[in-house]
mmCIF file of C-alpha atoms in Angstrom:
data_model
loop_
_atom_site.group_PDB
_atom_site.id
_atom_site.type_symbol
_atom_site.label_atom_id
_atom_site.label_comp_id
_atom_site.label_asym_id
_atom_site.label_seq_id
_atom_site.Cartn_x
_atom_site.Cartn_y
_atom_site.Cartn_z
ATOM 1 C CA UNK A 100 -147.696 47.359 -13.486
ATOM 2 C CA UNK A 101 -148.585 51.108 -13.427
ATOM 3 C CA UNK A 102 -148.490 53.845 -16.014
ATOM 4 C CA UNK A 103 -145.155 55.184 -14.726
ATOM 5 C CA UNK A 104 -143.382 51.978 -15.456
ATOM 6 C CA UNK A 105 -144.832 51.879 -19.016
ATOM 7 C CA UNK A 106 -143.633 55.449 -19.580
ATOM 8 C CA UNK A 107 -140.105 54.579 -18.319
ATOM 9 C CA UNK A 108 -139.882 51.606 -20.702
ATOM 10 C CA UNK A 109 -141.128 53.746 -23.587
ATOM 11 C CA UNK A 110 -138.383 56.329 -22.690
ATOM 12 C CA UNK A 111 -135.788 53.574 -22.769
ATOM 13 C CA UNK A 112 -136.946 52.617 -26.319
ATOM 14 C CA UNK A 113 -136.750 56.271 -27.366
ATOM 15 C CA UNK A 114 -133.181 56.636 -25.991
ATOM 16 C CA UNK A 115 -132.147 53.433 -27.809
ATOM 17 C CA UNK A 116 -133.412 54.786 -31.129
ATOM 18 C CA UNK A 117 -131.800 58.245 -30.503
ATOM 19 C CA UNK A 118 -128.501 56.433 -29.999
ATOM 20 C CA UNK A 119 -129.081 54.353 -33.126
ATOM 21 C CA UNK A 120 -129.701 57.451 -35.329
ATOM 22 C CA UNK A 121 -126.721 59.274 -33.758
ATOM 23 C CA UNK A 122 -124.417 56.390 -34.778
ATOM 24 C CA UNK A 123 -125.902 56.379 -38.304
ATOM 25 C CA UNK A 124 -125.196 60.138 -38.709
ATOM 26 C CA UNK A 125 -121.613 59.742 -37.436
ATOM 27 C CA UNK A 126 -120.935 56.795 -39.796
ATOM 28 C CA UNK A 127 -120.394 54.269 -37.032
ATOM 29 C CA UNK A 128 -121.730 50.691 -36.813
ATOM 30 C CA UNK A 129 -125.370 51.579 -35.918
ATOM 31 C CA UNK A 130 -126.538 48.421 -34.229
ATOM 32 C CA UNK A 131 -130.298 48.450 -34.647
ATOM 33 C CA UNK A 132 -132.136 48.094 -31.233
ATOM 34 C CA UNK A 133 -133.066 44.549 -30.549
ATOM 35 C CA UNK A 134 -136.427 43.335 -29.335
ATOM 36 C CA UNK A 135 -136.141 42.049 -25.773
ATOM 37 C CA UNK A 136 -137.899 38.809 -25.097
ATOM 38 C CA UNK A 137 -139.560 38.313 -21.652
ATOM 39 C CA UNK A 138 -136.629 36.250 -20.444
ATOM 40 C CA UNK A 139 -134.089 38.930 -21.431
ATOM 41 C CA UNK A 140 -136.031 41.941 -20.262
ATOM 42 C CA UNK A 141 -133.836 43.797 -17.723
ATOM 43 C CA UNK A 142 -136.636 45.132 -15.444
ATOM 44 C CA UNK A 143 -138.834 48.136 -14.924
ATOM 45 C CA UNK A 144 -138.683 51.607 -13.294
ATOM 46 C CA UNK A 145 -140.493 54.330 -11.516
ATOM 47 C CA UNK A 146 -139.972 58.011 -12.167
ATOM 48 C CA UNK A 147 -141.894 59.864 -9.454
ATOM 49 C CA UNK A 148 -141.171 59.584 -5.725
ATOM 50 C CA UNK A 149 -144.116 59.423 -3.322
ATOM 51 C CA UNK A 150 -146.362 58.343 -6.247
ATOM 52 C CA UNK A 151 -146.167 54.668 -6.951
ATOM 53 C CA UNK A 152 -142.978 54.136 -4.895
ATOM 54 C CA UNK A 153 -141.480 55.580 -1.693
ATOM 55 C CA UNK A 154 -138.145 55.297 0.112
ATOM 56 C CA UNK A 155 -138.776 55.016 3.835
ATOM 57 C CA UNK A 156 -136.601 55.126 6.987
ATOM 58 C CA UNK A 157 -136.796 52.210 9.485
ATOM 59 C CA UNK A 158 -137.122 52.911 13.192
ATOM 60 C CA UNK A 159 -133.899 52.243 15.149
ATOM 61 C CA UNK A 160 -132.193 50.845 12.055
ATOM 62 C CA UNK A 161 -129.334 51.895 9.841
ATOM 63 C CA UNK A 162 -131.194 50.419 6.831
ATOM 64 C CA UNK A 163 -134.120 51.628 4.746
ATOM 65 C CA UNK A 164 -137.127 50.065 3.030
ATOM 66 C CA UNK A 165 -138.876 50.484 -0.322
ATOM 67 C CA UNK A 166 -142.676 50.594 -0.741
ATOM 68 C CA UNK A 167 -144.089 49.756 -4.202
ATOM 69 C CA UNK A 168 -147.679 50.158 -5.410
ATOM 70 C CA UNK A 169 -149.256 46.744 -5.691
ATOM 71 C CA UNK A 170 -146.266 45.002 -4.127
ATOM 72 C CA UNK A 171 -145.890 46.364 -0.568
ATOM 73 C CA UNK A 172 -142.868 47.137 1.557
ATOM 74 C CA UNK A 173 -139.477 45.534 0.968
ATOM 75 C CA UNK A 174 -136.511 45.965 3.373
ATOM 76 C CA UNK A 175 -133.260 47.030 1.707
ATOM 77 C CA UNK A 176 -129.693 46.870 2.964
ATOM 78 C CA UNK A 177 -127.834 50.105 3.762
ATOM 79 C CA UNK A 178 -128.681 53.670 2.690
ATOM 80 C CA UNK A 179 -127.263 56.442 0.510
ATOM 81 C CA UNK A 180 -123.836 57.618 1.424
ATOM 82 C CA UNK A 181 -124.838 61.240 0.722
ATOM 83 C CA UNK A 182 -128.455 62.054 1.895
ATOM 84 C CA UNK A 183 -130.683 63.674 -0.698
ATOM 85 C CA UNK A 184 -134.068 63.711 -2.367
ATOM 86 C CA UNK A 185 -135.095 60.445 -4.053
ATOM 87 C CA UNK A 186 -135.970 60.962 -7.697
ATOM 88 C CA UNK A 187 -136.194 57.678 -9.676
ATOM 89 C CA UNK A 188 -136.075 53.989 -8.934
ATOM 90 C CA UNK A 189 -135.049 51.159 -11.285
ATOM 91 C CA UNK A 190 -135.847 47.494 -10.624
ATOM 92 C CA UNK A 191 -133.632 45.090 -12.592
ATOM 93 C CA UNK A 192 -132.750 41.400 -12.636
ATOM 94 C CA UNK A 193 -129.031 40.514 -12.595
ATOM 95 C CA UNK A 194 -127.446 37.088 -11.949
ATOM 96 C CA UNK A 195 -130.806 35.545 -10.921
ATOM 97 C CA UNK A 196 -131.414 38.237 -8.256
ATOM 98 C CA UNK A 197 -133.530 41.377 -8.168
ATOM 99 C CA UNK A 198 -131.895 44.746 -7.388
ATOM 100 C CA UNK A 199 -133.077 48.261 -6.888
ATOM 101 C CA UNK A 200 -131.183 51.334 -8.127
ATOM 102 C CA UNK A 201 -132.335 54.587 -6.555
ATOM 103 C CA UNK A 202 -131.236 57.964 -7.920
ATOM 104 C CA UNK A 203 -130.830 60.758 -5.403
ATOM 105 C CA UNK A 204 -130.642 64.521 -6.024
ATOM 106 C CA UNK A 205 -127.793 65.600 -3.733
ATOM 107 C CA UNK A 206 -124.425 67.288 -3.562
ATOM 108 C CA UNK A 207 -121.830 64.469 -3.082
ATOM 109 C CA UNK A 208 -118.782 65.348 -0.995
ATOM 110 C CA UNK A 209 -115.824 63.290 0.028
ATOM 111 C CA UNK A 210 -112.869 63.784 2.383
ATOM 112 C CA UNK A 211 -109.437 64.157 0.857
ATOM 113 C CA UNK A 212 -105.876 64.297 2.123
ATOM 114 C CA UNK A 213 -102.812 66.437 1.217
ATOM 115 C CA UNK A 214 -99.902 65.915 -1.053
ATOM 116 C CA UNK A 215 -99.618 64.448 -4.561
ATOM 117 C CA UNK A 216 -99.862 60.780 -5.493
ATOM 118 C CA UNK A 217 -98.738 59.302 -8.823
ATOM 119 C CA UNK A 218 -99.925 55.807 -9.635
ATOM 120 C CA UNK A 219 -99.476 53.162 -12.340
ATOM 121 C CA UNK A 220 -101.627 50.162 -13.148
ATOM 122 C CA UNK A 221 -100.490 46.760 -14.279
ATOM 123 C CA UNK A 222 -101.212 43.064 -14.367
ATOM 124 C CA UNK A 223 -98.306 41.791 -12.317
ATOM 125 C CA UNK A 224 -99.101 44.279 -9.591
ATOM 126 C CA UNK A 225 -102.467 45.939 -9.790
ATOM 127 C CA UNK A 226 -101.273 49.278 -8.450
ATOM 128 C CA UNK A 227 -97.941 50.936 -7.767
ATOM 129 C CA UNK A 228 -98.041 54.461 -6.275
ATOM 130 C CA UNK A 229 -95.663 57.087 -5.069
ATOM 131 C CA UNK A 230 -97.106 59.641 -2.570
ATOM 132 C CA UNK A 231 -95.267 62.804 -1.632
ATOM 133 C CA UNK A 232 -96.457 64.361 1.504
ATOM 134 C CA UNK A 233 -96.032 68.103 2.198
ATOM 135 C CA UNK A 234 -92.650 68.879 3.825
ATOM 136 C CA UNK A 235 -91.027 65.653 2.646
ATOM 137 C CA UNK A 236 -88.360 65.286 -0.036
ATOM 138 C CA UNK A 237 -88.771 61.592 -0.775
ATOM 139 C CA UNK A 238 -92.070 59.939 -1.827
ATOM 140 C CA UNK A 239 -93.570 56.942 -0.095
ATOM 141 C CA UNK A 240 -93.818 54.051 -2.555
ATOM 142 C CA UNK A 241 -96.453 51.378 -2.061
ATOM 143 C CA UNK A 242 -97.817 48.435 -4.057
ATOM 144 C CA UNK A 243 -101.142 46.641 -4.180
ATOM 145 C CA UNK A 244 -101.128 43.001 -5.386
ATOM 146 C CA UNK A 245 -103.372 41.969 -8.262
ATOM 147 C CA UNK A 246 -106.157 39.851 -6.768
ATOM 148 C CA UNK A 247 -106.874 38.135 -10.107
ATOM 149 C CA UNK A 248 -110.570 37.535 -9.432
ATOM 150 C CA UNK A 249 -111.298 35.858 -12.708
ATOM 151 C CA UNK A 250 -108.332 33.508 -12.644
ATOM 152 C CA UNK A 251 -109.523 32.122 -9.288
ATOM 153 C CA UNK A 252 -112.902 31.170 -10.759
ATOM 154 C CA UNK A 253 -111.692 30.289 -14.264
ATOM 155 C CA UNK A 254 -111.428 26.526 -13.654
ATOM 156 C CA UNK A 255 -115.073 26.287 -12.466
ATOM 157 C CA UNK A 256 -116.336 28.565 -15.214
ATOM 158 C CA UNK A 257 -114.598 26.456 -17.912
ATOM 159 C CA UNK A 258 -115.974 23.289 -16.427
ATOM 160 C CA UNK A 259 -119.517 24.689 -16.370
ATOM 161 C CA UNK A 260 -119.133 26.092 -19.855
ATOM 162 C CA UNK A 261 -118.235 22.617 -21.172
ATOM 163 C CA UNK A 262 -121.226 21.147 -19.458
ATOM 164 C CA UNK A 263 -123.541 23.730 -21.014
ATOM 165 C CA UNK A 264 -121.969 23.196 -24.450
ATOM 166 C CA UNK A 265 -122.470 19.398 -24.177
ATOM 167 C CA UNK A 266 -126.132 19.760 -23.192
ATOM 168 C CA UNK A 267 -126.739 22.309 -25.989
ATOM 169 C CA UNK A 268 -125.290 19.931 -28.606
ATOM 170 C CA UNK A 269 -127.496 17.079 -27.224
ATOM 171 C CA UNK A 270 -130.615 19.278 -27.480
ATOM 172 C CA UNK A 271 -129.711 20.399 -31.006
ATOM 173 C CA UNK A 272 -129.236 16.768 -32.145
ATOM 174 C CA UNK A 273 -132.433 15.676 -30.484
ATOM 175 C CA UNK A 274 -134.619 18.493 -31.960
ATOM 176 C CA UNK A 275 -132.814 18.775 -35.270
ATOM 177 C CA UNK A 276 -132.382 22.536 -35.333
ATOM 178 C CA UNK A 277 -129.655 25.001 -34.167
ATOM 179 C CA UNK A 278 -131.959 28.058 -33.782
ATOM 180 C CA UNK A 279 -135.066 28.121 -31.657
ATOM 181 C CA UNK A 280 -134.515 24.789 -30.008
ATOM 182 C CA UNK A 281 -136.333 24.195 -26.733
ATOM 183 C CA UNK A 282 -134.178 24.605 -23.544
ATOM 184 C CA UNK A 283 -134.712 21.997 -20.870
ATOM 185 C CA UNK A 284 -135.007 22.749 -17.146
ATOM 186 C CA UNK A 285 -131.593 21.293 -16.472
ATOM 187 C CA UNK A 286 -129.873 23.363 -19.153
ATOM 188 C CA UNK A 287 -131.702 26.520 -17.884
ATOM 189 C CA UNK A 288 -130.410 25.775 -14.432
ATOM 190 C CA UNK A 289 -126.844 25.563 -15.838
ATOM 191 C CA UNK A 290 -127.288 28.954 -17.555
ATOM 192 C CA UNK A 291 -128.472 30.462 -14.264
ATOM 193 C CA UNK A 292 -125.572 28.962 -12.354
ATOM 194 C CA UNK A 293 -123.112 30.384 -14.924
ATOM 195 C CA UNK A 294 -124.653 33.802 -14.704
ATOM 196 C CA UNK A 295 -124.446 33.776 -10.866
ATOM 197 C CA UNK A 296 -120.778 32.776 -11.016
ATOM 198 C CA UNK A 297 -120.000 35.623 -13.447
ATOM 199 C CA UNK A 298 -122.027 38.048 -11.279
ATOM 200 C CA UNK A 299 -120.153 36.950 -8.140
ATOM 201 C CA UNK A 300 -116.782 37.601 -9.850
ATOM 202 C CA UNK A 301 -117.953 40.985 -11.128
ATOM 203 C CA UNK A 302 -119.250 42.001 -7.663
ATOM 204 C CA UNK A 303 -115.996 41.104 -5.899
ATOM 205 C CA UNK A 304 -114.009 42.950 -8.505
ATOM 206 C CA UNK A 305 -116.221 46.038 -8.255
ATOM 207 C CA UNK A 306 -115.938 45.986 -4.457
ATOM 208 C CA UNK A 307 -112.144 45.817 -4.678
ATOM 209 C CA UNK A 308 -111.998 48.734 -7.213
ATOM 210 C CA UNK A 309 -114.296 50.943 -5.094
ATOM 211 C CA UNK A 310 -112.252 50.375 -1.933
ATOM 212 C CA UNK A 311 -108.913 51.082 -3.675
ATOM 213 C CA UNK A 312 -110.218 54.216 -5.406
ATOM 214 C CA UNK A 313 -111.886 55.590 -2.327
ATOM 215 C CA UNK A 314 -108.715 55.018 -0.218
ATOM 216 C CA UNK A 315 -106.597 56.817 -2.831
ATOM 217 C CA UNK A 316 -108.823 59.878 -2.893
ATOM 218 C CA UNK A 317 -109.093 59.922 0.929
ATOM 219 C CA UNK A 318 -105.311 60.149 1.406
ATOM 220 C CA UNK A 319 -104.351 62.529 -1.472
ATOM 221 C CA UNK A 320 -104.859 66.067 -2.692
ATOM 222 C CA UNK A 321 -103.666 65.548 -6.263
ATOM 223 C CA UNK A 322 -103.654 62.401 -8.382
ATOM 224 C CA UNK A 323 -101.441 61.796 -11.366
ATOM 225 C CA UNK A 324 -101.517 58.903 -13.792
ATOM 226 C CA UNK A 325 -100.999 58.011 -17.414
ATOM 227 C CA UNK A 326 -103.900 58.072 -19.927
ATOM 228 C CA UNK A 327 -104.570 54.476 -20.854
ATOM 229 C CA UNK A 328 -106.673 53.200 -23.714
ATOM 230 C CA UNK A 329 -107.892 49.812 -22.585
ATOM 231 C CA UNK A 330 -109.862 49.089 -25.794
ATOM 232 C CA UNK A 331 -106.727 49.448 -27.924
ATOM 233 C CA UNK A 332 -104.554 47.687 -25.379
ATOM 234 C CA UNK A 333 -106.714 44.608 -25.370
ATOM 235 C CA UNK A 334 -107.173 44.314 -29.120
ATOM 236 C CA UNK A 335 -106.761 40.747 -30.503
ATOM 237 C CA UNK A 336 -103.493 39.755 -32.108
ATOM 238 C CA UNK A 337 -105.224 37.304 -34.418
ATOM 239 C CA UNK A 338 -104.741 39.391 -37.515
ATOM 240 C CA UNK A 339 -106.227 38.266 -40.869
ATOM 241 C CA UNK A 340 -105.989 35.265 -43.162
ATOM 242 C CA UNK A 341 -103.494 37.037 -45.324
ATOM 243 C CA UNK A 342 -101.482 38.421 -42.379
ATOM 244 C CA UNK A 343 -102.049 36.124 -39.368
ATOM 245 C CA UNK A 344 -100.833 37.443 -36.008
ATOM 246 C CA UNK A 345 -98.124 36.051 -33.850
ATOM 247 C CA UNK A 346 -98.290 34.700 -30.286
ATOM 248 C CA UNK A 347 -102.118 34.885 -30.437
ATOM 249 C CA UNK A 348 -102.793 32.706 -27.410
ATOM 250 C CA UNK A 349 -100.307 34.585 -25.272
ATOM 251 C CA UNK A 350 -101.952 37.860 -26.199
ATOM 252 C CA UNK A 351 -105.380 36.443 -25.515
ATOM 253 C CA UNK A 352 -104.223 35.518 -22.006
ATOM 254 C CA UNK A 353 -102.713 38.976 -21.481
ATOM 255 C CA UNK A 354 -105.956 40.602 -22.689
ATOM 256 C CA UNK A 355 -107.933 38.487 -20.222
ATOM 257 C CA UNK A 356 -105.692 39.629 -17.311
ATOM 258 C CA UNK A 357 -105.986 43.309 -18.343
ATOM 259 C CA UNK A 358 -109.737 43.092 -18.625
ATOM 260 C CA UNK A 359 -109.900 41.374 -15.249
ATOM 261 C CA UNK A 360 -107.832 44.159 -13.680
ATOM 262 C CA UNK A 361 -110.401 46.706 -15.185
ATOM 263 C CA UNK A 362 -108.050 49.643 -15.823
ATOM 264 C CA UNK A 363 -110.901 51.655 -17.461
ATOM 265 C CA UNK A 364 -113.400 51.101 -14.644
ATOM 266 C CA UNK A 365 -110.773 51.984 -12.033
ATOM 267 C CA UNK A 366 -109.875 55.166 -13.868
ATOM 268 C CA UNK A 367 -113.484 56.197 -14.041
ATOM 269 C CA UNK A 368 -114.070 55.545 -10.314
ATOM 270 C CA UNK A 369 -110.981 57.552 -9.320
ATOM 271 C CA UNK A 370 -112.132 60.303 -11.625
ATOM 272 C CA UNK A 371 -115.619 60.840 -10.309
ATOM 273 C CA UNK A 372 -114.518 60.304 -6.618
ATOM 274 C CA UNK A 373 -111.749 62.967 -7.138
ATOM 275 C CA UNK A 374 -114.410 65.343 -8.550
ATOM 276 C CA UNK A 375 -116.665 64.770 -5.525
ATOM 277 C CA UNK A 376 -113.722 65.495 -3.191
ATOM 278 C CA UNK A 377 -112.786 68.594 -5.203
ATOM 279 C CA UNK A 378 -109.179 67.562 -5.933
ATOM 280 C CA UNK A 379 -107.242 67.503 -9.191
#
């Protein structure tokens, strides 16, 4: 590792403590920064292009490659949608695979259409929209089905979760302690498999949200929707011991469907894409 990566890690620590003291001042739950063990460390970064890392074009190819000091050249898939000047690079481990996140200094721009489009989000149907084109008196109403990414993988996730729980209890009984017990290779493989399955569901969901939000911005000149608060909408109905909630399991299932639909993430994607396109 080089000095740049050590500086980036130290900057992360500084940001974590700044956020901690800000939460203390505001009277929130502060959440003291946790020490990251080697197995939980997210990765490392570079902060200066053309120093210890470089982003290079490949001859007769639509893809690029990364060159790292002490590592060499690594081919990467695709390239930035908006060309610009590379600034920083983060290397992180997610779902058992290594990824690179490159920050570019650029002026993002997107194409947009005409007319106004109002849309509503839901769990039965992911998206219902009404688009009014210039010169028309009646809007065009369209619907997008809810793909329910998590529900499709839920059976496999539950089966794998039960397997992990059974192996954990066996390890706890054998070693006689609930904290700090040694994890076997088989159990570690199950953990990695579970992480990969969750990562796959998240990637498919993110791809769907990006495509829907990009298509909406591309065909509209004004977007209208209600202001949702997903955090409050997905609050538990469990209640307290004195006042237990009603229909707790049903509300838990509804919460899972709303979180799977990702109302908040979709709203954020539509927001920044509309800003890049210069529409309201």
